[in-house]
Coordinates of C-alpha atoms in Angstrom, one line a residue:
M1 CA 134.8 87.0 71.6
A2 CA 132.3 89.2 73.5
G3 CA 132.6 92.8 72.6
S4 CA 134.4 92.2 69.3
D5 CA 131.5 93.4 67.1
Q6 CA 131.8 97.1 68.1
T7 CA 133.7 99.2 70.6
K8 CA 132.9 102.3 72.5
K9 CA 135.5 104.3 70.7
S10 CA 134.4 103.3 67.2
F11 CA 130.6 103.3 67.9
K12 CA 128.2 104.2 65.1
L13 CA 125.0 102.5 64.1
R14 CA 126.0 99.2 62.7
S15 CA 123.0 99.1 60.4
R16 CA 124.6 101.9 58.3
R17 CA 127.1 99.3 57.1
W18 CA 124.2 97.7 55.3
F19 CA 121.9 100.6 54.4
D20 CA 124.1 103.7 54.1
D21 CA 127.7 103.1 53.0
P22 CA 128.7 105.4 50.2
E23 CA 132.1 103.6 50.0
D24 CA 130.3 100.4 48.8
P25 CA 127.3 101.6 46.8
G26 CA 126.8 98.2 45.1
M27 CA 126.2 96.2 48.2
T28 CA 124.3 99.1 49.8
A29 CA 121.9 99.2 46.9
L30 CA 121.3 95.4 47.1
Y31 CA 120.6 95.6 50.8
V32 CA 118.3 98.6 50.6
E33 CA 116.2 97.6 47.6
R34 CA 115.1 94.3 49.0
F35 CA 113.9 95.8 52.3
L36 CA 111.7 98.1 50.2
N37 CA 109.6 95.2 48.8
F38 CA 107.1 95.1 51.7
G39 CA 106.6 98.9 52.0
M40 CA 109.6 100.3 53.8
T41 CA 111.2 103.4 52.3
R42 CA 114.7 104.4 51.6
G43 CA 114.1 107.4 53.7
E44 CA 113.5 105.1 56.8
L45 CA 116.4 102.9 56.1
Q46 CA 118.9 105.7 55.5
S47 CA 117.4 108.1 58.2
G48 CA 120.1 107.4 60.8
K49 CA 117.4 106.0 63.1
P50 CA 118.4 102.8 65.0
I51 CA 117.1 99.6 63.5
I52 CA 115.8 97.5 66.4
G53 CA 115.3 93.7 66.2
I54 CA 112.5 91.9 68.0
A55 CA 113.6 88.3 68.6
Q56 CA 110.3 86.5 68.4
T57 CA 110.1 83.3 70.5
G58 CA 106.3 82.9 70.3
S59 CA 104.4 80.7 67.9
D60 CA 101.6 78.2 67.8
I61 CA 104.0 75.4 68.9
A62 CA 105.4 77.5 71.7
P63 CA 102.2 78.3 73.7
C64 CA 103.9 79.7 76.7
N65 CA 105.4 82.5 74.6
R66 CA 102.6 82.7 72.0
H67 CA 101.2 86.0 73.3
H68 CA 104.4 87.6 72.3
L69 CA 103.0 87.6 68.8
A70 CA 100.5 90.2 70.0
L71 CA 102.8 91.9 72.5
A72 CA 105.3 92.6 69.7
D73 CA 102.9 95.3 68.5
R74 CA 103.3 97.2 71.7
I75 CA 107.1 96.7 71.6
K76 CA 107.1 98.1 68.1
A77 CA 105.0 101.1 69.2
G78 CA 107.5 101.9 71.9
I79 CA 110.4 101.6 69.5
R80 CA 108.8 104.0 67.0
D81 CA 107.8 106.4 69.7
A82 CA 111.4 106.6 70.8
G83 CA 112.7 107.2 67.3
G84 CA 113.7 103.7 66.2
I85 CA 112.6 101.3 63.4
P86 CA 111.5 97.8 64.5
L87 CA 112.1 94.6 62.6
E88 CA 110.6 91.4 64.0
F89 CA 112.2 88.0 63.3
P90 CA 111.7 84.4 64.5
I91 CA 114.2 82.2 66.3
H92 CA 114.1 78.5 66.9
P93 CA 111.1 77.6 69.1
V94 CA 111.5 76.1 72.6
Q95 CA 108.4 74.6 74.3
E96 CA 109.4 72.6 77.4
T97 CA 106.2 70.6 77.6
G98 CA 105.8 70.0 73.8
K99 CA 109.1 68.6 72.6
R100 CA 109.8 64.9 72.5
P101 CA 111.9 63.3 73.9
T102 CA 113.3 66.5 75.5
A103 CA 113.8 70.2 75.0
A104 CA 117.2 70.1 76.5
L105 CA 119.1 70.6 73.2
D106 CA 116.7 73.3 72.0
R107 CA 118.3 76.0 74.3
N108 CA 121.5 75.8 72.3
L109 CA 119.6 75.6 68.9
A110 CA 117.7 78.8 69.9
Y111 CA 121.0 80.4 71.0
L112 CA 122.7 79.6 67.7
S113 CA 119.8 80.8 65.6
L114 CA 119.7 84.1 67.5
V115 CA 123.5 84.6 67.2
E116 CA 123.4 84.1 63.4
V117 CA 120.7 86.8 63.1
L118 CA 122.2 89.3 65.5
H119 CA 125.7 88.9 63.9
G120 CA 124.7 88.8 60.2
Y121 CA 121.8 91.3 59.9
P122 CA 121.5 95.1 60.1
L123 CA 120.4 95.4 63.7
D124 CA 121.6 98.1 66.1
G125 CA 119.8 96.7 69.2
V126 CA 117.4 93.9 70.0
V127 CA 114.5 93.2 72.3
L128 CA 114.7 89.6 73.4
T129 CA 111.3 88.0 74.1
A130 CA 111.4 85.3 76.7
G131 CA 109.2 83.2 78.8
C132 CA 109.3 79.4 78.7
D133 CA 112.1 77.8 80.6
K134 CA 115.0 77.7 78.1
T135 CA 114.0 80.7 76.0
T136 CA 115.4 83.0 78.6
P137 CA 118.9 81.6 78.9
A138 CA 119.0 81.0 75.1
V139 CA 118.4 84.7 74.3
L140 CA 120.8 85.9 77.1
M141 CA 123.5 83.7 75.8
G142 CA 123.0 85.1 72.3
A143 CA 123.1 88.6 73.6
A144 CA 126.3 88.0 75.5
T145 CA 128.0 86.5 72.5
V146 CA 127.2 89.2 70.0
N147 CA 127.2 92.0 72.5
I148 CA 125.0 94.6 70.9
P149 CA 122.5 96.6 73.0
A150 CA 119.9 94.1 74.2
I151 CA 117.0 94.0 76.7
V152 CA 114.9 91.0 77.8
F153 CA 111.1 91.3 77.7
S154 CA 109.4 88.5 79.6
G155 CA 105.9 87.2 78.7
G156 CA 105.0 86.8 82.4
P157 CA 103.3 83.9 84.3
M158 CA 99.8 82.6 83.7
L159 CA 97.0 83.6 86.1
D160 CA 96.8 81.5 89.2
G161 CA 95.2 78.1 88.9
H162 CA 92.3 76.9 91.1
W163 CA 90.7 73.5 91.7
K164 CA 88.0 72.9 94.3
G165 CA 88.8 76.0 96.3
R166 CA 92.6 75.7 96.3
L167 CA 95.5 77.0 94.3
T168 CA 97.0 74.7 91.6
G169 CA 100.4 75.6 90.3
S170 CA 101.9 74.7 86.9
G171 CA 104.0 71.6 87.0
T172 CA 103.8 71.2 90.7
I173 CA 100.3 69.9 90.6
V174 CA 101.3 67.2 88.2
W175 CA 103.2 65.4 90.9
E176 CA 100.3 65.6 93.3
A177 CA 97.9 64.4 90.6
R178 CA 100.1 61.4 89.9
K179 CA 100.1 60.4 93.6
L180 CA 96.3 60.7 93.7
L181 CA 95.9 58.6 90.5
A182 CA 98.3 56.0 91.9
E183 CA 96.2 55.8 95.1
G184 CA 93.0 55.4 93.1
K185 CA 91.5 58.7 94.4
I186 CA 91.1 60.1 90.9
D187 CA 90.6 58.5 87.5
Y188 CA 92.1 59.5 84.2
N189 CA 89.6 62.2 83.5
G190 CA 90.0 63.6 87.0
F191 CA 93.8 63.5 86.5
M192 CA 93.4 65.5 83.3
E193 CA 91.1 68.1 84.9
L194 CA 93.3 68.6 88.0
V195 CA 96.4 69.1 86.0
A196 CA 94.7 71.3 83.4
S197 CA 93.3 73.6 86.1
S198 CA 96.7 75.2 86.5
S199 CA 96.7 76.3 82.9
T200 CA 94.5 79.4 83.1
S201 CA 95.6 81.9 80.6
V202 CA 98.4 83.0 78.3
G203 CA 101.8 83.0 79.9
H204 CA 104.4 80.6 81.3
C205 CA 104.3 78.5 84.5
N206 CA 102.8 80.4 87.4
T207 CA 105.0 78.6 90.0
M208 CA 108.6 79.5 90.8
G209 CA 109.7 76.9 88.3
T210 CA 112.5 77.4 85.7
A211 CA 110.4 79.9 83.7
L212 CA 109.6 82.4 86.4
S213 CA 112.9 81.8 88.1
M214 CA 115.0 82.6 85.0
N215 CA 112.9 85.6 84.0
S216 CA 113.3 86.9 87.6
L217 CA 117.1 86.4 87.4
A218 CA 117.2 88.2 84.0
E219 CA 115.7 91.1 85.8
A220 CA 118.0 90.7 88.8
L221 CA 121.0 90.7 86.4
G222 CA 119.8 94.1 85.1
M223 CA 118.8 92.8 81.6
S224 CA 115.0 93.6 82.0
L225 CA 113.2 96.7 83.2
P226 CA 112.4 96.6 86.9
G227 CA 109.2 94.7 87.6
C228 CA 109.1 93.0 84.2
A229 CA 109.4 89.4 85.2
A230 CA 106.4 89.0 87.6
I231 CA 103.6 90.8 85.7
P232 CA 101.1 88.1 84.7
G233 CA 100.7 87.6 80.9
P234 CA 97.1 88.9 80.6
Y235 CA 97.5 92.0 82.8
R236 CA 97.4 95.4 81.1
E237 CA 100.7 96.2 82.7
R238 CA 102.3 93.5 80.5
G239 CA 101.4 95.5 77.4
Q240 CA 102.6 98.7 79.1
M241 CA 105.9 97.1 80.0
A242 CA 106.2 96.0 76.3
H243 CA 105.9 99.6 75.2
A244 CA 108.4 100.8 77.8
T245 CA 110.9 98.1 76.8
G246 CA 110.6 99.2 73.2
Q247 CA 111.4 102.8 74.2
R248 CA 114.3 101.8 76.4
I249 CA 116.1 99.7 73.8
V250 CA 116.3 102.8 71.5
Q251 CA 117.8 104.8 74.4
M252 CA 120.3 102.0 75.0
V253 CA 121.5 102.0 71.4
H254 CA 122.1 105.8 71.7
E255 CA 124.0 105.1 75.0
N256 CA 125.8 102.2 73.4
L257 CA 124.9 100.2 76.5
R258 CA 125.7 96.6 75.8
P259 CA 125.5 93.3 77.7
S260 CA 129.1 93.5 78.6
D261 CA 128.3 96.7 80.6
V262 CA 125.5 95.0 82.5
L263 CA 126.5 91.3 82.9
T264 CA 129.5 91.9 85.2
R265 CA 130.8 89.5 87.9
Q266 CA 128.9 91.6 90.5
A267 CA 125.7 91.2 88.5
F268 CA 126.0 87.4 88.4
E269 CA 126.8 87.3 92.1
N270 CA 123.6 89.4 92.7
A271 CA 121.6 86.9 90.7
I272 CA 122.9 84.0 92.7
V273 CA 121.9 85.6 95.9
A274 CA 118.5 86.6 94.4
A275 CA 118.0 83.0 93.4
S276 CA 118.2 81.8 96.9
A277 CA 115.8 84.5 98.2
L278 CA 113.4 83.6 95.4
G279 CA 113.5 79.9 96.0
A280 CA 114.4 79.6 92.3
S281 CA 114.7 76.4 90.3
T282 CA 117.6 74.1 90.5
N283 CA 117.9 74.5 86.7
C284 CA 119.1 78.1 87.2
P285 CA 122.8 77.3 88.0
P286 CA 123.7 75.6 84.7
H287 CA 121.8 78.3 82.7
I288 CA 123.4 81.2 84.6
I289 CA 126.8 79.7 84.4
A290 CA 126.4 79.2 80.6
I291 CA 125.4 82.9 80.2
A292 CA 128.4 84.0 82.3
R293 CA 130.8 81.9 80.2
H294 CA 129.4 83.5 77.0
M295 CA 130.1 86.8 78.6
G296 CA 133.6 85.9 79.6
V297 CA 132.8 85.8 83.4
E298 CA 134.1 82.8 85.3
L299 CA 131.3 81.3 87.4
K300 CA 131.3 77.9 89.1
I301 CA 128.7 75.8 90.8
E302 CA 130.6 76.3 94.1
D303 CA 129.8 80.0 93.9
W304 CA 126.1 79.1 94.4
D305 CA 126.8 77.5 97.8
R306 CA 129.3 80.1 98.8
L307 CA 127.0 83.0 98.0
G308 CA 123.6 81.5 98.4
H309 CA 123.6 79.2 101.4
D310 CA 123.0 81.8 104.1
I311 CA 120.3 83.8 102.2
P312 CA 116.8 83.4 103.7
L313 CA 114.0 82.3 101.5
L314 CA 111.9 85.5 101.1
V315 CA 109.4 84.5 98.4
D316 CA 106.5 82.3 99.6
C317 CA 105.8 80.9 96.1
Q318 CA 105.1 77.3 95.1
P319 CA 106.8 74.8 95.1
A320 CA 108.8 76.0 98.1
G321 CA 105.9 78.0 99.4
R322 CA 102.1 78.5 99.2
F323 CA 101.4 81.1 96.6
L324 CA 101.7 81.6 92.8
G325 CA 102.7 84.3 90.3
E326 CA 99.9 86.8 90.8
A327 CA 100.7 87.1 94.5
F328 CA 104.4 87.5 93.7
H329 CA 103.6 90.4 91.4
R330 CA 101.2 92.0 93.9
A331 CA 103.9 91.8 96.6
G332 CA 106.3 93.8 94.4
G333 CA 108.0 91.1 92.4
V334 CA 111.8 91.1 91.9
P335 CA 112.3 94.8 92.9
A336 CA 110.9 94.1 96.3
V337 CA 113.2 91.1 96.8
M338 CA 116.3 93.0 95.6
R339 CA 115.5 95.9 97.8
E340 CA 115.4 93.6 100.9
L341 CA 118.7 92.1 99.9
L342 CA 120.3 95.4 99.2
E343 CA 119.2 96.8 102.6
A344 CA 120.5 93.7 104.3
G345 CA 123.9 94.2 102.6
K346 CA 123.6 90.9 100.7
I347 CA 124.1 92.2 97.2
H348 CA 126.4 94.6 95.5
G349 CA 125.2 98.2 95.2
G350 CA 126.5 101.0 93.0
D351 CA 125.5 101.3 89.3
D352 CA 125.3 97.5 88.7
G353 CA 123.6 96.7 92.0
D354 CA 121.1 99.5 91.9
R355 CA 119.9 98.9 88.3
P356 CA 117.4 96.2 89.2
Q357 CA 116.3 97.9 92.5
H358 CA 114.1 100.7 91.3
G359 CA 110.5 99.6 91.1
L360 CA 107.4 98.7 92.9
E361 CA 106.9 98.9 96.7
P362 CA 105.5 95.7 98.3
R363 CA 101.8 95.8 98.1
D364 CA 100.6 92.4 99.5
P365 CA 102.5 90.4 102.1
A366 CA 101.4 87.1 100.6
G367 CA 104.0 86.7 98.0
D368 CA 107.1 88.2 99.6
R369 CA 108.2 87.9 103.2
P370 CA 110.4 90.5 105.0
R371 CA 113.9 89.2 105.7
G372 CA 113.1 89.4 109.4
D373 CA 110.3 86.9 108.9
P374 CA 111.7 84.5 106.3
R375 CA 110.0 81.2 105.3
L376 CA 113.4 79.5 106.0
C377 CA 116.4 80.8 107.7
H378 CA 118.7 79.2 105.1
A379 CA 117.6 78.6 101.5
A380 CA 119.6 75.4 101.7
E381 CA 117.3 73.9 104.4
G382 CA 114.5 71.6 103.4
E383 CA 111.2 71.0 105.2
G384 CA 112.9 69.0 107.9
G385 CA 115.9 71.3 108.1
L386 CA 118.0 69.0 106.0
R387 CA 120.6 70.5 103.7
H388 CA 120.5 69.5 100.1
P389 CA 123.7 68.6 98.2
V390 CA 125.8 71.2 96.4
G391 CA 124.0 72.8 93.5
Q392 CA 120.5 71.5 94.6
H393 CA 119.6 73.9 97.4
L394 CA 117.2 76.2 95.6
R395 CA 114.2 73.9 95.3
Q396 CA 112.6 72.7 98.4
R397 CA 110.7 69.5 97.6
G398 CA 113.0 67.5 95.4
D399 CA 112.6 64.2 97.3
E400 CA 108.9 64.6 97.5
D401 CA 108.6 65.4 93.8
Q402 CA 110.6 62.2 93.0
R403 CA 108.2 60.1 95.1
H404 CA 105.3 61.6 93.2
R405 CA 106.9 60.8 89.9
Q406 CA 107.2 57.2 91.0
G407 CA 103.6 57.1 92.2
L408 CA 104.7 56.3 95.8

């Protein structure tokens, strides 16, 4: 049950149960001595400083998150600067484009591996590295289940792709390339070059696909620092955000600020509204509903139509729009969207509603559109003004994408 691991009234650093328990010296000695074997000291482990985990989702077989291996150093620096002690650990990898036949089950495997670590090891708080599609819901589900202080650090999108003077977006370009191949306008090598042109740097998909959508919604929920989701992977601000995230998680441990304090019903409703404004992926509803259930919040697919239908599409990002991740970041990213929604009275304010709001002012009108000049008046309207069925109103080009898959 969420919240069962520690309560506000009985709060103390849970790592002390492992490393500094005079009532059980035998087990304490066993725990302490083995953590000394790679150079840690008893003074560190029994210092009373928070032990902060870094849930590492990056690896050579998870290229969308691989740069987290380097960014973890900046997270660790932030943790140390704030008075914490970092411990990095791996969780089950998820790479959407690498797993056969499907990565669908890997979300839950990653979730289970994270829960076992958070529940069974001496961690007072955790930084959840995220990026590729299912890594974000997996780590949020795990945080909700164990309910210790947790914060999401996204890896950010790749740099924009270009091909013959035009933008090419991750995933989206595949459907166009398949159409061109079927029509005989490009050959196999041309197909490979066109699709590969969208993969420009470290980071996850640069379109508003599941990866950028879910990382944006993690921020809208209040589980990331403002501005975290949209910063492209190679930008210097990404490393700076890593450091700030490391600092913040130590503060959160001292505040005993846990997912149950952040992931409220109002926060989930805000995320649904934000999803419509973002033009987020149709994969978001099942992921967000799963996170809510692990947090003990009842959320249904009908809530997405009820709350999201009349929200204008504010973000002009592929596949619903024209631009990619870099423009979204320059326009102010998630904070700019949340500010528009808050000013329009579309999301909850107060402590929960304000948490994601503070951040960057819009700097470039390309990525975000003011609510008075939306791309679509209703997020549920398609190119021809047609309404999509329940639960499928967030992505604009579903029918066209299907034709591309079939080579029509």
